[in-house]
PDB file of C-alpha atoms in Angstrom:
ATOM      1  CA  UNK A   3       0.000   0.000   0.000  1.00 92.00           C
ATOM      2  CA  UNK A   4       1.475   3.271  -0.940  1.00 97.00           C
ATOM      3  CA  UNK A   5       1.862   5.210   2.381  1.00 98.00           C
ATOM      4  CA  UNK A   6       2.814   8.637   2.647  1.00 99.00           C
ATOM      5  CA  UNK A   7       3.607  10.412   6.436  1.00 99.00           C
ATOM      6  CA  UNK A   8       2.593  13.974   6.793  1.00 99.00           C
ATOM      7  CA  UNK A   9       3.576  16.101   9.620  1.00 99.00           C
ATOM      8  CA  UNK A  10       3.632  20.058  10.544  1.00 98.00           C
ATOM      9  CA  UNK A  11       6.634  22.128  10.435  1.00 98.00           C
ATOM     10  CA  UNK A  12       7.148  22.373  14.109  1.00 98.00           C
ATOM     11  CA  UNK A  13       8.738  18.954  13.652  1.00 98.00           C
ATOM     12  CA  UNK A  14      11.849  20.780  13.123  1.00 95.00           C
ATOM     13  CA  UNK A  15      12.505  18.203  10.129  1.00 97.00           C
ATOM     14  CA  UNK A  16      16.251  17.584   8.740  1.00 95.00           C
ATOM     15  CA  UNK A  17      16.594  18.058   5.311  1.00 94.00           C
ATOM     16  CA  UNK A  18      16.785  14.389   4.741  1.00 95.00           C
ATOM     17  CA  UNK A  19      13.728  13.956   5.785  1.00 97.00           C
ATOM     18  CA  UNK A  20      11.939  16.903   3.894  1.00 96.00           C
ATOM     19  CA  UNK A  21      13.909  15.488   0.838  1.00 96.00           C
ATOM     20  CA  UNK A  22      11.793  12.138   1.369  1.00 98.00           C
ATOM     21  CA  UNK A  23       9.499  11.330  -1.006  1.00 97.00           C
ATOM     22  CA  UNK A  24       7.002   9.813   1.051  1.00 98.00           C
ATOM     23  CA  UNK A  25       7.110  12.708   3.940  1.00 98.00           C
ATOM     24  CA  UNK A  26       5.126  15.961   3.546  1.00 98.00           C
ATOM     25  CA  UNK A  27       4.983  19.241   5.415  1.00 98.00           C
ATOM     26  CA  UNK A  28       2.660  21.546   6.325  1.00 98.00           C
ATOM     27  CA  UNK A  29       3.746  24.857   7.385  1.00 97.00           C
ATOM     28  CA  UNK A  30       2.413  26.863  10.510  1.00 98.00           C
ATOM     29  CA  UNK A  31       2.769  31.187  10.586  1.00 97.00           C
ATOM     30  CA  UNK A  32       4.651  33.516  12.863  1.00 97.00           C
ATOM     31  CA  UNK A  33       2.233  36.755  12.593  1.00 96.00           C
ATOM     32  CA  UNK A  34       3.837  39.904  14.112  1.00 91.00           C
ATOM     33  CA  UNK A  35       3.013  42.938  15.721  1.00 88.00           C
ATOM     34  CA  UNK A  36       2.404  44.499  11.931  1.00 87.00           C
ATOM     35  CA  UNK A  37       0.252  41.720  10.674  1.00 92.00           C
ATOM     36  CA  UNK A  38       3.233  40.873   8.423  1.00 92.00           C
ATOM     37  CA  UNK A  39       3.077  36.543   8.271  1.00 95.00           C
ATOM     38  CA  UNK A  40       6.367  34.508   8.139  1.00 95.00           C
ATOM     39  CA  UNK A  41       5.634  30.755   7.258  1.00 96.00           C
ATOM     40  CA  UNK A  42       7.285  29.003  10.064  1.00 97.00           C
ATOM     41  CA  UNK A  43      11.137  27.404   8.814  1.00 97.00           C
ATOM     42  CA  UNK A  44      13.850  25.216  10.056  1.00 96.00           C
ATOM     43  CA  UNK A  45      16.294  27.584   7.968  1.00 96.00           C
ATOM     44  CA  UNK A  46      19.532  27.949  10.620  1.00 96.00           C
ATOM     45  CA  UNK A  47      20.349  32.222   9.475  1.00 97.00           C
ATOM     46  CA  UNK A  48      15.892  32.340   9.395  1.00 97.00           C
ATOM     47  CA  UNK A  49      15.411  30.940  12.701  1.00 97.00           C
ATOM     48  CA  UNK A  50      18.301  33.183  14.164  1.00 97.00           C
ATOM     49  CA  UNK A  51      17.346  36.458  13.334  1.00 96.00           C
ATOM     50  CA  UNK A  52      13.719  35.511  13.881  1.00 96.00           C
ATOM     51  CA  UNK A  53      14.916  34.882  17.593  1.00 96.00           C
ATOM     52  CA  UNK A  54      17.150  38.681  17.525  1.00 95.00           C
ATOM     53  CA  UNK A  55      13.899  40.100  17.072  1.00 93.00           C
ATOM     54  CA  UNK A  56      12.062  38.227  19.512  1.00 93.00           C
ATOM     55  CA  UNK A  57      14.597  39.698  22.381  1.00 91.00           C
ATOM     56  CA  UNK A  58      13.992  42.965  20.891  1.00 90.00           C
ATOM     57  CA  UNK A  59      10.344  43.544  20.867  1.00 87.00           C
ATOM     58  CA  UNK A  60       8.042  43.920  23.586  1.00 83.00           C
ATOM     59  CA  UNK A  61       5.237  42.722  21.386  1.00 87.00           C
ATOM     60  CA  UNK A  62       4.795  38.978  21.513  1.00 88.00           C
ATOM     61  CA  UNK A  63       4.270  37.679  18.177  1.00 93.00           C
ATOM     62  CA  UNK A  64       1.095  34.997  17.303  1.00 94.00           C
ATOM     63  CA  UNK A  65       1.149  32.067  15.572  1.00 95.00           C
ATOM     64  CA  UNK A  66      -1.470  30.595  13.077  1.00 96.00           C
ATOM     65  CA  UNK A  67      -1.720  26.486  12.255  1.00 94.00           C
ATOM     66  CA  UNK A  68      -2.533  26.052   8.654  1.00 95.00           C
ATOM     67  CA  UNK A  69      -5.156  27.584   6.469  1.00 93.00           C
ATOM     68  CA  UNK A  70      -7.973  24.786   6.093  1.00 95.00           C
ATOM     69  CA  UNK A  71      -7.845  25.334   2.370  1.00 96.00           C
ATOM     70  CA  UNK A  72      -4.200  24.150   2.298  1.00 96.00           C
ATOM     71  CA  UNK A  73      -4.371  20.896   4.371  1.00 98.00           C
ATOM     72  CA  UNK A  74      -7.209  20.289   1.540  1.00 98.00           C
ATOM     73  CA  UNK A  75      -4.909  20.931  -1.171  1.00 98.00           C
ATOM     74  CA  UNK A  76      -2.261  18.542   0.517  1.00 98.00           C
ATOM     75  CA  UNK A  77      -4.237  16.092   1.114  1.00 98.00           C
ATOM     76  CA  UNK A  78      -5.724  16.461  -2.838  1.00 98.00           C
ATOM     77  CA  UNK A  79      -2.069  16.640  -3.636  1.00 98.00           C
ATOM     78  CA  UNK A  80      -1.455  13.064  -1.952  1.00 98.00           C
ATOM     79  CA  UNK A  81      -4.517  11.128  -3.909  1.00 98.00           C
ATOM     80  CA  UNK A  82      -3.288  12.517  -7.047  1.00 98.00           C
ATOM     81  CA  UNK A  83       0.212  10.957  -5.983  1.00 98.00           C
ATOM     82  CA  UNK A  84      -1.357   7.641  -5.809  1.00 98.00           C
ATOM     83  CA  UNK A  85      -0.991   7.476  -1.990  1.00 98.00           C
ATOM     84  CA  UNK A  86      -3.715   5.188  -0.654  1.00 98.00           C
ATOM     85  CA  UNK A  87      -2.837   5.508   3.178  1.00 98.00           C
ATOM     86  CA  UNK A  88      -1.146   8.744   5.242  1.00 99.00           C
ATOM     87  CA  UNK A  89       0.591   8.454   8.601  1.00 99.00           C
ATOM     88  CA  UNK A  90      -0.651  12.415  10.314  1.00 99.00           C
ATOM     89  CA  UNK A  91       1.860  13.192  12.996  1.00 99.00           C
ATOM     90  CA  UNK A  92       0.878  17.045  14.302  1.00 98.00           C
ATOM     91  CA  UNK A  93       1.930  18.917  17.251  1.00 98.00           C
ATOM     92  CA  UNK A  94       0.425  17.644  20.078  1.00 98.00           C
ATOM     93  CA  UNK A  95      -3.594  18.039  20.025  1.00 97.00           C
ATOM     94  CA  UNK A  96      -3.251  19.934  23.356  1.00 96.00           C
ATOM     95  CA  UNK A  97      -0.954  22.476  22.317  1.00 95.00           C
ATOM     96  CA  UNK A  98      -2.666  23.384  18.737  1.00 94.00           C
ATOM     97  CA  UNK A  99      -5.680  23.275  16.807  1.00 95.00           C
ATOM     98  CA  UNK A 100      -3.463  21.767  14.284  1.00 97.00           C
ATOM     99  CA  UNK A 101      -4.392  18.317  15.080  1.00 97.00           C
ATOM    100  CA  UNK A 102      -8.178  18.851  14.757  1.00 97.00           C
ATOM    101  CA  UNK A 103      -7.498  20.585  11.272  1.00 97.00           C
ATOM    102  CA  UNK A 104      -5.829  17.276   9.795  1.00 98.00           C
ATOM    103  CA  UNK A 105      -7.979  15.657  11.341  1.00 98.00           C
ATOM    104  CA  UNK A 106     -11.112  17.206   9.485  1.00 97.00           C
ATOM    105  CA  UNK A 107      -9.009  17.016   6.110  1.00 97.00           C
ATOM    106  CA  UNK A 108      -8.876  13.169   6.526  1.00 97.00           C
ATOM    107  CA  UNK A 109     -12.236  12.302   7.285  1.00 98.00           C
ATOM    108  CA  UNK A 110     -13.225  14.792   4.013  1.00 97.00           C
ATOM    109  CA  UNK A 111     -11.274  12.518   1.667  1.00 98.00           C
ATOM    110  CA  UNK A 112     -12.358   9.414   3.753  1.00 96.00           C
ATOM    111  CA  UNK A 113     -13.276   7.376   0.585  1.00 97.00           C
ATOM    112  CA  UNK A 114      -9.732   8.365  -1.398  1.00 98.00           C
ATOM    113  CA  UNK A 115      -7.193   7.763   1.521  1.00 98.00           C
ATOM    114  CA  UNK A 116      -6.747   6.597   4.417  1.00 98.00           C
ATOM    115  CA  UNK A 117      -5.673   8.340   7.108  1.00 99.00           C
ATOM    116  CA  UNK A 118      -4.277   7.466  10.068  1.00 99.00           C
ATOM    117  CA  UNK A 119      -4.266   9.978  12.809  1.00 99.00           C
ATOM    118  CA  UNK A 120      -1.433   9.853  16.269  1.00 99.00           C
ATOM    119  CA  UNK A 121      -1.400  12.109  18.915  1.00 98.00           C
ATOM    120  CA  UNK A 122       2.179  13.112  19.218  1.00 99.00           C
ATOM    121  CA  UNK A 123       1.771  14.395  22.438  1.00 98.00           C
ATOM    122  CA  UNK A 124       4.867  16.384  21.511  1.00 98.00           C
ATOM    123  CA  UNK A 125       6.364  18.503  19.211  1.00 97.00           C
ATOM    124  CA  UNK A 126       9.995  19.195  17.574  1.00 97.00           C
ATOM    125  CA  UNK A 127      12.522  16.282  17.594  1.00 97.00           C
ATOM    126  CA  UNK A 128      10.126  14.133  19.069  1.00 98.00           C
ATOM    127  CA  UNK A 129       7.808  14.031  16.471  1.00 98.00           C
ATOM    128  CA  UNK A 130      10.996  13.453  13.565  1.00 98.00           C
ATOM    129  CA  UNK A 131      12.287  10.823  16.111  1.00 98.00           C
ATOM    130  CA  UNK A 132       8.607   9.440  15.318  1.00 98.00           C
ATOM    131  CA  UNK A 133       8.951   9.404  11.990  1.00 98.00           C
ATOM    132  CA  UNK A 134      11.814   7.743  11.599  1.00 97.00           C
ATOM    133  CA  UNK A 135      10.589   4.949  13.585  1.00 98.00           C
ATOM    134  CA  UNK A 136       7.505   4.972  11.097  1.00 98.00           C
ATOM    135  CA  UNK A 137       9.543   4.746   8.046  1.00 98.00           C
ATOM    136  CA  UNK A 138      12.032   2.105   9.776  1.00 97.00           C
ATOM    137  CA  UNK A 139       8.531   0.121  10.392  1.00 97.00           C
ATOM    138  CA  UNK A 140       7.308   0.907   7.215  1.00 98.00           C
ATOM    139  CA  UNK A 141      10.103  -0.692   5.896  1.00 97.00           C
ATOM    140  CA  UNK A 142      10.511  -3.743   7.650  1.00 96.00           C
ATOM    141  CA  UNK A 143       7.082  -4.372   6.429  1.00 97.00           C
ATOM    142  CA  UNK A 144       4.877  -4.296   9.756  1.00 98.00           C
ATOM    143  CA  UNK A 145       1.507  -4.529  10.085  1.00 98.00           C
ATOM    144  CA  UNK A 146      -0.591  -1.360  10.349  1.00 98.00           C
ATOM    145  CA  UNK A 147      -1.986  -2.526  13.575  1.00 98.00           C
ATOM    146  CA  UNK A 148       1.225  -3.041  15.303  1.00 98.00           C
ATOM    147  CA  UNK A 149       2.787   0.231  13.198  1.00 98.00           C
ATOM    148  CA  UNK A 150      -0.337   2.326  14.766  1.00 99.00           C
ATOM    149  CA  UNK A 151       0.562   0.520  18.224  1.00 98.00           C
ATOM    150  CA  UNK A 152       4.032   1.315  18.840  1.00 98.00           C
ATOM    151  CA  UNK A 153       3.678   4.580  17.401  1.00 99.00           C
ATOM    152  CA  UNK A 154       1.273   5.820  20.388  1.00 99.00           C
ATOM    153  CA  UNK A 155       3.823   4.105  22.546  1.00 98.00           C
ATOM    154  CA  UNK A 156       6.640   6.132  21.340  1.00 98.00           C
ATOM    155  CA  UNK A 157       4.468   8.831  22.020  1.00 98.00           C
ATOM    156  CA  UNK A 158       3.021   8.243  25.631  1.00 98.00           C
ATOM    157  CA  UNK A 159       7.192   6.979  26.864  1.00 98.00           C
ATOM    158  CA  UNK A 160       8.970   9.865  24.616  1.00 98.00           C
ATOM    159  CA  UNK A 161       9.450  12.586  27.102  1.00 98.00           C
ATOM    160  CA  UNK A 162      10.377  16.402  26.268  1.00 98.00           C
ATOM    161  CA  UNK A 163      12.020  18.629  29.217  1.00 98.00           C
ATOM    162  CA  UNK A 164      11.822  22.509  28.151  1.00 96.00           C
ATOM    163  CA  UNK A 165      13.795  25.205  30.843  1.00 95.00           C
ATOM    164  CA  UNK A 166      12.849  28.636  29.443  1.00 89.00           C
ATOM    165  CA  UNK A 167      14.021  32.039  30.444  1.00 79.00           C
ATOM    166  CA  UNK A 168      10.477  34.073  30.259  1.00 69.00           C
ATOM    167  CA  UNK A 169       7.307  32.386  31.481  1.00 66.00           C
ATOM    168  CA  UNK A 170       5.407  34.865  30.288  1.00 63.00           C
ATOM    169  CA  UNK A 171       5.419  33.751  26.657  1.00 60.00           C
ATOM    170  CA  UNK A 172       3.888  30.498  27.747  1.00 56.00           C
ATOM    171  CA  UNK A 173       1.066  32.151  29.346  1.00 59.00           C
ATOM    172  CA  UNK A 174       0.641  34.937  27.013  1.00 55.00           C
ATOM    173  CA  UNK A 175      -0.093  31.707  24.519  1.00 51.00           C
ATOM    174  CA  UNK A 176      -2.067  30.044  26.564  1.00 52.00           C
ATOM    175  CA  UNK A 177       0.597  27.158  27.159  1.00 48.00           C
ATOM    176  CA  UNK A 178       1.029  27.472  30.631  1.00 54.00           C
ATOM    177  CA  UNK A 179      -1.224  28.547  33.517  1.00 54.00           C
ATOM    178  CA  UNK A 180      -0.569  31.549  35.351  1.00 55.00           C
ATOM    179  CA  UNK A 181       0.167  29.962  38.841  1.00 53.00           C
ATOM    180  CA  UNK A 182       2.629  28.525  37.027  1.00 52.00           C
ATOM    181  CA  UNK A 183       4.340  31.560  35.948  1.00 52.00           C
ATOM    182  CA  UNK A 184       3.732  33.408  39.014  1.00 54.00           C
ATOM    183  CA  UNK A 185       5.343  30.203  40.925  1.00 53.00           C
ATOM    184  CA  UNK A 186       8.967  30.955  39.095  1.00 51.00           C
ATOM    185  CA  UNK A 187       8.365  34.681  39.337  1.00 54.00           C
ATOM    186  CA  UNK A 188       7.633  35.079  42.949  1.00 52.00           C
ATOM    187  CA  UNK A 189      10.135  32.593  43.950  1.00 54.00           C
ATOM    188  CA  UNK A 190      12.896  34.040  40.989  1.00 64.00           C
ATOM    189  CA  UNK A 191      13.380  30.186  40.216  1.00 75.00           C
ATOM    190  CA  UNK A 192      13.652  28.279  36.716  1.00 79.00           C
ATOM    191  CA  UNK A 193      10.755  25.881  36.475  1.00 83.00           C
ATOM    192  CA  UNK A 194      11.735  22.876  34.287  1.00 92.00           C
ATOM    193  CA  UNK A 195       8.638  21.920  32.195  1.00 94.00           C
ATOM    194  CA  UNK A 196       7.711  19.480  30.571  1.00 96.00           C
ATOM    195  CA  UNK A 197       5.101  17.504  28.697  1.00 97.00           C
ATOM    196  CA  UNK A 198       2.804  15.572  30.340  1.00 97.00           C
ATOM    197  CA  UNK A 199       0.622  12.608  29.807  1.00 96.00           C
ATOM    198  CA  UNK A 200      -2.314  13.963  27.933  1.00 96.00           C
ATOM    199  CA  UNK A 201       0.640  16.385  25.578  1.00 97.00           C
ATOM    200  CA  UNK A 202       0.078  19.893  27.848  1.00 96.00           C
ATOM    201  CA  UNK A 203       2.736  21.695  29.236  1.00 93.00           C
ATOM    202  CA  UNK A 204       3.096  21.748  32.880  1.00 92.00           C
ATOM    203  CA  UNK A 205       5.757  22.484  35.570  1.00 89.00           C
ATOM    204  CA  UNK A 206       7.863  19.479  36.624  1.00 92.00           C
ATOM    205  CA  UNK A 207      10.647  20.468  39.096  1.00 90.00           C
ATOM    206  CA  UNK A 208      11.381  23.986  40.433  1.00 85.00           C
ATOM    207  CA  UNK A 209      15.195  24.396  40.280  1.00 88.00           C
ATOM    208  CA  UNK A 210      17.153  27.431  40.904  1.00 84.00           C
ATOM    209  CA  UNK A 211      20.181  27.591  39.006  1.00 88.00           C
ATOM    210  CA  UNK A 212      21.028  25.765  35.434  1.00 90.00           C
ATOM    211  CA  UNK A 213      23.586  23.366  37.914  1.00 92.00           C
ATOM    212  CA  UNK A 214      20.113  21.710  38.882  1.00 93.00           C
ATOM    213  CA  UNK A 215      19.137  21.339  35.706  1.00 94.00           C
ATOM    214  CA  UNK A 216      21.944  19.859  34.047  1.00 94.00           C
ATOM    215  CA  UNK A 217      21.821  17.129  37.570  1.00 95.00           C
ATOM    216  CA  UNK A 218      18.309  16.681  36.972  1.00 96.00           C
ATOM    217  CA  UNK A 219      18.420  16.277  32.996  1.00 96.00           C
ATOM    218  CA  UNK A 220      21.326  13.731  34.084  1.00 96.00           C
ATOM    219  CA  UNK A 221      19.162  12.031  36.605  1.00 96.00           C
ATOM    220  CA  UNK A 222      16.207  11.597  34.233  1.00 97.00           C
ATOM    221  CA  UNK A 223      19.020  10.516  31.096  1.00 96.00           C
ATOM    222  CA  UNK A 224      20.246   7.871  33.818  1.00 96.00           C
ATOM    223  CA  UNK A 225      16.582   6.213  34.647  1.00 95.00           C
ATOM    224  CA  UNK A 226      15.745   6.308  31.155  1.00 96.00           C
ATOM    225  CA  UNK A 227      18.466   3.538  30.511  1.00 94.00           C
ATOM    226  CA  UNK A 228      17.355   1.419  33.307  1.00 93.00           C
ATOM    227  CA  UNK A 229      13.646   2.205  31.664  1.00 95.00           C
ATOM    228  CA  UNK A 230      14.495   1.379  27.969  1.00 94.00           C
ATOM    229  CA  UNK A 231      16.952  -0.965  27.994  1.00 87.00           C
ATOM    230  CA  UNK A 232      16.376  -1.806  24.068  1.00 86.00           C
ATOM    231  CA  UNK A 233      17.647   1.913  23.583  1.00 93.00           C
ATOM    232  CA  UNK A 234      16.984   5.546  23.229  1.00 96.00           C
ATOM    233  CA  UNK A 235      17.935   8.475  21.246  1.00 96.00           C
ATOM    234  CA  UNK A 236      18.004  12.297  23.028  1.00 96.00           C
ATOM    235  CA  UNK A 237      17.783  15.467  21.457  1.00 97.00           C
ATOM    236  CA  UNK A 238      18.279  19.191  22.255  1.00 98.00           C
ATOM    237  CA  UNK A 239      16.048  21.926  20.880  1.00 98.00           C
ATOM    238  CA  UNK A 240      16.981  25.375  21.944  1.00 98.00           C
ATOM    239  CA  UNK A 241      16.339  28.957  21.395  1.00 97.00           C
ATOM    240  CA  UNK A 242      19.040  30.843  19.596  1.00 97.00           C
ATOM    241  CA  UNK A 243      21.586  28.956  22.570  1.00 96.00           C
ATOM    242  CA  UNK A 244      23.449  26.334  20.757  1.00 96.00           C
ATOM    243  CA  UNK A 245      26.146  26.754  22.884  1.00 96.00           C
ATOM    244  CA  UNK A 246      24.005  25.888  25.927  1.00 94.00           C
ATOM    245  CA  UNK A 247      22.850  22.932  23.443  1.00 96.00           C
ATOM    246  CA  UNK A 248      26.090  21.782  22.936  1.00 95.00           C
ATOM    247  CA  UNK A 249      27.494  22.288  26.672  1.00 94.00           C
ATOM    248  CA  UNK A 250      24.461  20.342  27.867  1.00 95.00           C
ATOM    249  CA  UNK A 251      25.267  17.679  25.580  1.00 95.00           C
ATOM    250  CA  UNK A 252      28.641  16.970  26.712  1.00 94.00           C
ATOM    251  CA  UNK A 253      27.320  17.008  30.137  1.00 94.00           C
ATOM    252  CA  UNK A 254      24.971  14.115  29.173  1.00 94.00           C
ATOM    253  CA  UNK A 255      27.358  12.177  27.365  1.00 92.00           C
ATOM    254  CA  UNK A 256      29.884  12.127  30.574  1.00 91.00           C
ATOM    255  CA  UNK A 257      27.336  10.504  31.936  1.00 88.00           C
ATOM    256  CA  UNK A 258      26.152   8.051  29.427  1.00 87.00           C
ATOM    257  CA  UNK A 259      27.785   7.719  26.524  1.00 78.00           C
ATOM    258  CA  UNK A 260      26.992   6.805  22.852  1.00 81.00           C
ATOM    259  CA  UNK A 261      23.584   8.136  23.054  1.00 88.00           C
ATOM    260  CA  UNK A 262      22.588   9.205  19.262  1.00 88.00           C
ATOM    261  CA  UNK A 263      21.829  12.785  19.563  1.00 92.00           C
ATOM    262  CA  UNK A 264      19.858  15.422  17.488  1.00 93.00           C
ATOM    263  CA  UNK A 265      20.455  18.880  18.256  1.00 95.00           C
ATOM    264  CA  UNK A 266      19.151  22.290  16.720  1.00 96.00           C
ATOM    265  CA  UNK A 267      16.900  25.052  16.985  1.00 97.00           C
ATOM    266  CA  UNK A 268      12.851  25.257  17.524  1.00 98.00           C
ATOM    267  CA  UNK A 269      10.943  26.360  14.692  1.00 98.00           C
ATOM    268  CA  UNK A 270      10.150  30.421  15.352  1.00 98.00           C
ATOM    269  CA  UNK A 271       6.510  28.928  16.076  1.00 98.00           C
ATOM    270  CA  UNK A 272       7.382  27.141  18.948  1.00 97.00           C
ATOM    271  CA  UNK A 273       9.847  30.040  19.603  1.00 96.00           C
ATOM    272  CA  UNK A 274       7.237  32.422  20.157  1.00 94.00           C
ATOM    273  CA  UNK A 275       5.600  30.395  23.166  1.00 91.00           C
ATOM    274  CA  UNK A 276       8.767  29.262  24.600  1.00 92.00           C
ATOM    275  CA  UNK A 277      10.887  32.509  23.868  1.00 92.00           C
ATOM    276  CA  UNK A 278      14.580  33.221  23.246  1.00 94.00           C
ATOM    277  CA  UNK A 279      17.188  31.017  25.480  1.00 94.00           C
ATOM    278  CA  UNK A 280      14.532  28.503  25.706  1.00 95.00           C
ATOM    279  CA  UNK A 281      16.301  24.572  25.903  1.00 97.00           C
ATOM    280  CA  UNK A 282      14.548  21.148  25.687  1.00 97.00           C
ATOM    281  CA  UNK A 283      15.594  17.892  25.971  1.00 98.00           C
ATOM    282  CA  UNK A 284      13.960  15.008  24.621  1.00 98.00           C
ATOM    283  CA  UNK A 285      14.150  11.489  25.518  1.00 98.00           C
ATOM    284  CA  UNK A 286      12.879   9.279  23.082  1.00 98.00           C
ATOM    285  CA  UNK A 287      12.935   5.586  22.994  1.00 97.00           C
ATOM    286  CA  UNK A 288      12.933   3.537  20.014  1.00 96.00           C
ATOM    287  CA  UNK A 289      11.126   0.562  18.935  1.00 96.00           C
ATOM    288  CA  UNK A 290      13.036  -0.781  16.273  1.00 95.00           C
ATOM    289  CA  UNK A 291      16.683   0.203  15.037  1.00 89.00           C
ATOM    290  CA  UNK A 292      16.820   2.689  12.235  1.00 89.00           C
ATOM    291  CA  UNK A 293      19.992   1.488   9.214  1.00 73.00           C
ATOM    292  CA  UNK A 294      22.981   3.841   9.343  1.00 58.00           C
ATOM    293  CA  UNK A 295      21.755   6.211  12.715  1.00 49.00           C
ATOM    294  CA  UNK A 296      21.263   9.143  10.738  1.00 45.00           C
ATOM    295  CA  UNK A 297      20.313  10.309  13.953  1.00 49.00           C
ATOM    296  CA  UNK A 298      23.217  13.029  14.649  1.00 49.00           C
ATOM    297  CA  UNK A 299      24.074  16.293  15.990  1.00 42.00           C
ATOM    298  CA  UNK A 300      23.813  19.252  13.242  1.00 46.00           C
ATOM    299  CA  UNK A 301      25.918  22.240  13.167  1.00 38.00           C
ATOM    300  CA  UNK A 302      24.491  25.388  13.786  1.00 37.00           C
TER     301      UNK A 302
END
């Protein structure tokens, strides 16, 4: 069955996986303070000046999922491919309307494709961990059952950790609640975050200094090998701090070594909720081996 995988651009995709020809994009918008729209990018010199604005303006940019019309046109795109089955992979449902959109889009074209629709419960590096897991699976010729199985597994176990600089972003968006601002304000701590069972943002440990994090980030790195012993990848996303990226890296791999790692900036959509400085972590297990790791740390 010809299966194509369609995800948003939050997924912070590398180029070898926008090059595939079975995975498709759709983009989300950065709207600022003028009205002006940016289609959301994983272009390195894009994504950094999008972020030297950011910490210049007072105005907090909004962001838009994708125009109706266009999912329709993807999705007419995909028939006219010959696809007969999509994979949708979207932010998580909790964080965007996104999910619903797709959602909509597949169930209009019910009798030309089938679609397949997983909750992510994440965004960024998990979601491209996810689909290289799909296309390893898709692959090695599993059943859509057991494809549709593990891939809500990899989704309820893969865990993101975000430590962010400015709450206020996160409320401002409606991604965090305001006790859970005020909490880090009033108390002039840095809340790690993270994302919890049901793919909403919450606060998971109040630390004071990045020391703590980097122990705790080790500490949760540490139980995830005793968790998954078959293996798991991490990744860093950050906000214009690649040098924190990297530094926080090395600190993980002291610990425990020969972890495949991703690392590279959030898309300026997720940058406008999570802010400049912003740094996750994601641990993500696997359920199947993916030929020649090309699961490795980018320059930027």
């Amino acid at each position: 069955m010809k299966t194509a995988i369609l995800v948003d651009s939050t997924a912070s995709l590398s180029q070898a996986l926008q090059a595939h020809e079975d995975v498709y994009v759709v983009e989300l918008s950065v709207i600022d303070q003028a009205g002006n729209v940016y289609t959301d990018t994983t272009d390195v010199v894009k994504m950094h000046s999008f972020y030297q604005q950011l910490r210049q303006t007072d105005t907090l940019p909004t962001t838009s999922q994708p125009e109706p019309q266009s999912i329709l046109e993807q999705f007419q795109r995909l028939i006219d491919k010959g696809y007969e089955r999509v994979f949708v992979l979207p932010i998580s449902a909790a964080l965007s309307g996104t999910y619903n959109t797709l959602s909509l889009a597949g169930q209009h074209f019910d009798s030309e494709i089938r679609t397949l629709m997983i909750d992510t419960k994440g965004t960024s590096y998990k979601i491209e961990h996810m689909v290289r897991q799909l296309l390893a699976m898709l692959r090695a010729g599993y059943e859509e059952a057991t494809i549709i199985e593990k891939l809500n597994w990899l989704a309820d176990e893969g865990k993101i950790y975000v430590v962010v600089d400015d709450l206020n972003n996160l409320v401002k968006g409606g991604r965090l609640s305001k006790t859970g601002a005020l909490l880090g304000s009033a108390l002039k701590i840095k809340p790690v975050l993270y994302f919890n069972e049901k793919g909403a943002v919450e606060v998971f440990e109040k630390v004071r200094t990045m020391k703590k994090v980097e122990q705790l980030w080790v500490q949760l790195v540490q139980s995830a090998t005793r968790q998954y012993p078959e293996g798991f990848d991490i990744a860093f996303a950050h906000g214009d701090v690649p040098e924190e990226a990297q530094r926080m890296h090395q600190v993980i791999d002291q610990s425990v070594a020969d972890l495949a790692c991703r690392s590279g900036y959030l898309t300026p959509v997720l940058g406008v909720h999570s802010g400049a400085g912003a740094l996750g972590m994601g641990i993500l297990p696997k359920v199947i081996e993916v030929a020649g790791d090309g699961y490795v740390e980018e320059a930027q």
